[in-house]
Short mmCIF file of C-alpha atoms in Angstrom, two decimals:
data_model
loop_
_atom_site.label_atom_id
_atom_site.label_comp_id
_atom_site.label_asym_id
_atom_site.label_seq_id
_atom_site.Cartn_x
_atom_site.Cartn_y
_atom_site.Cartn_z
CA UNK O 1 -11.03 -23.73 -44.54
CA UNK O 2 -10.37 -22.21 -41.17
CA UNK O 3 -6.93 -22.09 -39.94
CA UNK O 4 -6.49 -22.48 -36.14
CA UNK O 5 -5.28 -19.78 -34.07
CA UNK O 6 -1.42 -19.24 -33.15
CA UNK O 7 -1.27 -19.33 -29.76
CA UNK O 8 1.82 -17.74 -28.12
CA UNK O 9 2.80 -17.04 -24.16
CA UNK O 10 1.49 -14.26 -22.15
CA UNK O 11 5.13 -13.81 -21.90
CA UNK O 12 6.31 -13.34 -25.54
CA UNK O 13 3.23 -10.90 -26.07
CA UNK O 14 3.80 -8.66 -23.00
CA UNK O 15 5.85 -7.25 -20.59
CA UNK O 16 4.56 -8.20 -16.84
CA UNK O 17 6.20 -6.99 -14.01
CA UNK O 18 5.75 -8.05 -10.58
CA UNK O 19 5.36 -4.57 -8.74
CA UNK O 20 7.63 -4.19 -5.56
CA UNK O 21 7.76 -1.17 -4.05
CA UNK O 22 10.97 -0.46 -2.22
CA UNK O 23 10.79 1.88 1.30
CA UNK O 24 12.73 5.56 0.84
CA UNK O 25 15.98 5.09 2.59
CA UNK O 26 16.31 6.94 5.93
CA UNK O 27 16.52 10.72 5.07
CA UNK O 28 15.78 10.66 1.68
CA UNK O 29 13.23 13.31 0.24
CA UNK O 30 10.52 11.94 -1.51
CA UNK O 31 7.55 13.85 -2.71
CA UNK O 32 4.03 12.54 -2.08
CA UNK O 33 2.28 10.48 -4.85
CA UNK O 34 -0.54 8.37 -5.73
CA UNK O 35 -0.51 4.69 -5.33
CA UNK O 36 -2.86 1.81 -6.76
CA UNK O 37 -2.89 -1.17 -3.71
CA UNK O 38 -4.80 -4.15 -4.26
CA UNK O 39 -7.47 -3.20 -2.09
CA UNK O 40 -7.99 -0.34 -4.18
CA UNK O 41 -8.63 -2.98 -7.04
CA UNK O 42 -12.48 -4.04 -7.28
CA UNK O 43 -13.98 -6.66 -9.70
CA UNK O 44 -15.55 -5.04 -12.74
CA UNK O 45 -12.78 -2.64 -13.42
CA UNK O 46 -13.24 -0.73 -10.38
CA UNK O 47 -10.74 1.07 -9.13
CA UNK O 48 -12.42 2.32 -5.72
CA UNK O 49 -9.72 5.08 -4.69
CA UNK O 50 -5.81 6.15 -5.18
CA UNK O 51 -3.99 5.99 -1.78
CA UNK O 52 -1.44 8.80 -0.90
CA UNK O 53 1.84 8.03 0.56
CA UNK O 54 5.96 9.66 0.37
CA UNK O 55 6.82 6.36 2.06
CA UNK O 56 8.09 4.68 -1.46
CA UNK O 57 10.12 5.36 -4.28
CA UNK O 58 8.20 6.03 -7.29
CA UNK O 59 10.22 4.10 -9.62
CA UNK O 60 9.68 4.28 -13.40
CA UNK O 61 8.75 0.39 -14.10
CA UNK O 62 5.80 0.92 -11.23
CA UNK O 63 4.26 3.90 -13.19
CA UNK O 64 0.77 3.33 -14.76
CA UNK O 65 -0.22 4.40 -18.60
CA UNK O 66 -3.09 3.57 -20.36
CA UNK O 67 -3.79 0.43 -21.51
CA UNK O 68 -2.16 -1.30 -18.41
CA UNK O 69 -3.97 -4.46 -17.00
CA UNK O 70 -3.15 -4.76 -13.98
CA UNK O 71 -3.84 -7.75 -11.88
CA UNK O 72 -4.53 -8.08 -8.36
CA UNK O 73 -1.97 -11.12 -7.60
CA UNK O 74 -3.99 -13.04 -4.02
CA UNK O 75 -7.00 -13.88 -4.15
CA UNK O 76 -9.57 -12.98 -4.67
CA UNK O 77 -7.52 -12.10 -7.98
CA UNK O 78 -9.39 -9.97 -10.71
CA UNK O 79 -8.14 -7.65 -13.56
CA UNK O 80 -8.32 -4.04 -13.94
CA UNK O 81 -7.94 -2.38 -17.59
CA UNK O 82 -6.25 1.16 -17.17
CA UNK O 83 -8.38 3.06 -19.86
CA UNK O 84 -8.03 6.49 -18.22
CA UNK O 85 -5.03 8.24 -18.13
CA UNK O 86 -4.03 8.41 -14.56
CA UNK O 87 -0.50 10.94 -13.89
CA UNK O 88 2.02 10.05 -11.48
CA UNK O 89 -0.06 7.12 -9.94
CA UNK O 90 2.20 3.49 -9.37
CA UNK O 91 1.37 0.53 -8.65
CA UNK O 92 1.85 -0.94 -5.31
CA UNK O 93 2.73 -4.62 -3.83
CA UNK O 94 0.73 -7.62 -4.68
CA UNK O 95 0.13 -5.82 -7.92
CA UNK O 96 1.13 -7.26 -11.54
CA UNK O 97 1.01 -4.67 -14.44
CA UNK O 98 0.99 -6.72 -17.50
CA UNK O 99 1.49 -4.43 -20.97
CA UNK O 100 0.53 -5.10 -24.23
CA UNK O 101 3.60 -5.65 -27.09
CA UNK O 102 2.15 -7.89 -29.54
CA UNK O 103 -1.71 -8.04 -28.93
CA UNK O 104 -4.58 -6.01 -28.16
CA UNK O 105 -4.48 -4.34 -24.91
CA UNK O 106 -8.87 -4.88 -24.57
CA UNK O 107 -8.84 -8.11 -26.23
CA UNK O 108 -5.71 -9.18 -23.58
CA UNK O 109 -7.74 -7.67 -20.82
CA UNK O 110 -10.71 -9.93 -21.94
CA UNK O 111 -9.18 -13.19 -22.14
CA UNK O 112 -6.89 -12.47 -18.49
CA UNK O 113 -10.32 -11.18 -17.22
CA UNK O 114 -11.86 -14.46 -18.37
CA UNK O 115 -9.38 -17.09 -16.96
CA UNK O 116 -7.81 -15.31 -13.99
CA UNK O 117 -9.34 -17.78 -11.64
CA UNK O 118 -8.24 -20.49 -13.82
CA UNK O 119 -4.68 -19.31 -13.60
CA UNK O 120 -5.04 -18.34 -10.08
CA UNK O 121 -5.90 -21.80 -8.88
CA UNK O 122 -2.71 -23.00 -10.79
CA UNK O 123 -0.59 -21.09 -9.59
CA UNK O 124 -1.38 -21.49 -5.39
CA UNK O 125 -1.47 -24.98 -5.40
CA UNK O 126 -0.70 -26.13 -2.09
CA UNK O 127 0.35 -22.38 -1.20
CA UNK O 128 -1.00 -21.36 2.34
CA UNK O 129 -2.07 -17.53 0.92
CA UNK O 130 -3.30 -17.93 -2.48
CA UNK O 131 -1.41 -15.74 -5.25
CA UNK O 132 -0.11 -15.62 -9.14
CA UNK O 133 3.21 -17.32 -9.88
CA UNK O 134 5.36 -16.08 -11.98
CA UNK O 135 5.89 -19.12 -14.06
CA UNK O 136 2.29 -19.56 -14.35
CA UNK O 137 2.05 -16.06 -15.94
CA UNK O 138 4.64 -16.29 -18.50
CA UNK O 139 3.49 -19.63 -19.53
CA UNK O 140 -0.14 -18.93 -19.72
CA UNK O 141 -1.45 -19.24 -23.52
CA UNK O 142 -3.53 -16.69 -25.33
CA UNK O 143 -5.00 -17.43 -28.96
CA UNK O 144 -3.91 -15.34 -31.22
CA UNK O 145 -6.91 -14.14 -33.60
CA UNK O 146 -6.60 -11.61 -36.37
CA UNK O 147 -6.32 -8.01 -34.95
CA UNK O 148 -9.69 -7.01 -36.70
CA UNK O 149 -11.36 -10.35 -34.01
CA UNK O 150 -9.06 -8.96 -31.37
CA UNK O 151 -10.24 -5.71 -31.43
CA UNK O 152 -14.32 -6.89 -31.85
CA UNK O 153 -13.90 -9.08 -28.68
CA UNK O 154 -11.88 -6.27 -26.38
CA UNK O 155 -13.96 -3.50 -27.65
CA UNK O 156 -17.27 -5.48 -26.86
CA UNK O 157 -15.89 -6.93 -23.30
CA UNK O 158 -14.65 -3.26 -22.69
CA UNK O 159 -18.47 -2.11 -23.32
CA UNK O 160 -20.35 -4.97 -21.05
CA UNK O 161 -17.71 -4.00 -18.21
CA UNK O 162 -19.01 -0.25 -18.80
CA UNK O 163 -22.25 -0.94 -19.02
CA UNK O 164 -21.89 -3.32 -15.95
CA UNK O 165 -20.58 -0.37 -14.49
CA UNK O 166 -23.02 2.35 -15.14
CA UNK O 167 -26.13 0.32 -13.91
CA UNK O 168 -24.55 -0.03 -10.59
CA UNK O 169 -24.29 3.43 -10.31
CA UNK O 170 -27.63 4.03 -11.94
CA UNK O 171 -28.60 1.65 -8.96
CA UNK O 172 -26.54 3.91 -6.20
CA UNK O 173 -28.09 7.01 -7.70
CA UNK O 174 -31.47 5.43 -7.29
CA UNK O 175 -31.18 4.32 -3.70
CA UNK O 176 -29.74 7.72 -2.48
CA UNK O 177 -32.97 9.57 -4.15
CA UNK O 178 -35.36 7.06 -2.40
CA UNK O 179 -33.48 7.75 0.88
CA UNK O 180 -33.94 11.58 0.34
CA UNK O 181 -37.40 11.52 -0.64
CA UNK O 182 -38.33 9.21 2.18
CA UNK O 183 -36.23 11.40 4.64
CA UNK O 184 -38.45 14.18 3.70
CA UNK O 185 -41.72 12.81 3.68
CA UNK O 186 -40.86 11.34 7.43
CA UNK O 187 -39.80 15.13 8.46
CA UNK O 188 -42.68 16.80 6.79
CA UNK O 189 -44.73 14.20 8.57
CA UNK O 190 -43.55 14.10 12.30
CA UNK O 191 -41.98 17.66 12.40
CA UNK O 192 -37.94 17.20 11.66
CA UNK O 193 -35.59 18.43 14.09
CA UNK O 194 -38.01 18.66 17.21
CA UNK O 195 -38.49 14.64 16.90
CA UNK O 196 -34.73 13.91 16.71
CA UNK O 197 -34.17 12.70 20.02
CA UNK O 198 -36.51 10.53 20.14
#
């Protein structure tokens, strides 16, 4: 007979912190470092660049370690899984960095990945800008499968992401090659550089 699944609180499984990045006081050295923003956040764990800025103070609880999700609080809201080891980069405002204490960090990637619109929604009822609340987070329910399941499901969302990943640049790769080649063949046609201006 199957039993069900314990289900317990984002909350009592990990530690999720609102990121707030507070401005360097007037004066104050600070050295330059690498920020995550939530524009820098794309679906499909995408992470599209690291912005630079000595603006901020790069406080410990902001810093990012593998095997942070981090969550892109307004909308449109998506999840990125840290799975690369990224030194001295933070994470900025409208970010949440959710670590893993008592569950899989890939399987609790999955399942935020999953329902983040879900929870979204929730949270900005009748909100003017669309975000994550707090409560909504803490209170949000995961089922709890055995760590052996947990693993199978995180390792196999973490692979259709890649995969996801690696076709679109397969695709990029592609289109770039098509442009050279027909570059070429119109230059080798009409004569390059002499034809430019026209």
């Amino acid at each position: 007979m199957n039993d069900k699944p314990t289900i317990l609180t984002l909350g009592e499984i990990a530690d999720i912190k609102f990121c707030i990045a507070k401005n360097c006081k007037e004066g104050r050295k600070s050295k330059e470092v690498k920020w995550i923003t939530a524009s820098n956040l794309l679906s499909d764990n995408i992470i599209n660049e690291v912005t630079m800025s000595e603006k901020y103070l790069n406080e410990d609880s902001l810093l990012i370690r593998v095997g942070d999700i981090i969550i892109k609080r307004i909308q449109p809201s998506f999840i990125n899984y840290i799975d690369t080891d990224m030194p001295y980069t933070y994470a900025y405002n409208n970010l949440i960095m959710v670590r893993a204490k008592k569950v899989d960090s890939k399987y609790l990637a999955a399942v935020l990945n999953f329902k983040i619109k879900e929870i979204s929604l929730n949270s900005s009822i009748g909100a003017i800008m669309a975000s994550i609340g707090k409560n909504e987070l803490n209170r949000f329910e995961i089922h709890m499968l055995s760590e052996r399941e947990q693993k199978q499901i995180g390792n196999a969302w973490y692979k259709s992401i890649e995969k996801k990943k690696m076709s679109m640049r397969l695709a990029t790769l592609k289109n770039i090659k098509e442009s050279y080649l027909i570059n070429k063949y119109i230059n080798n046609q009409i004569g390059g550089n002499k034809n430019d201006n026209i």
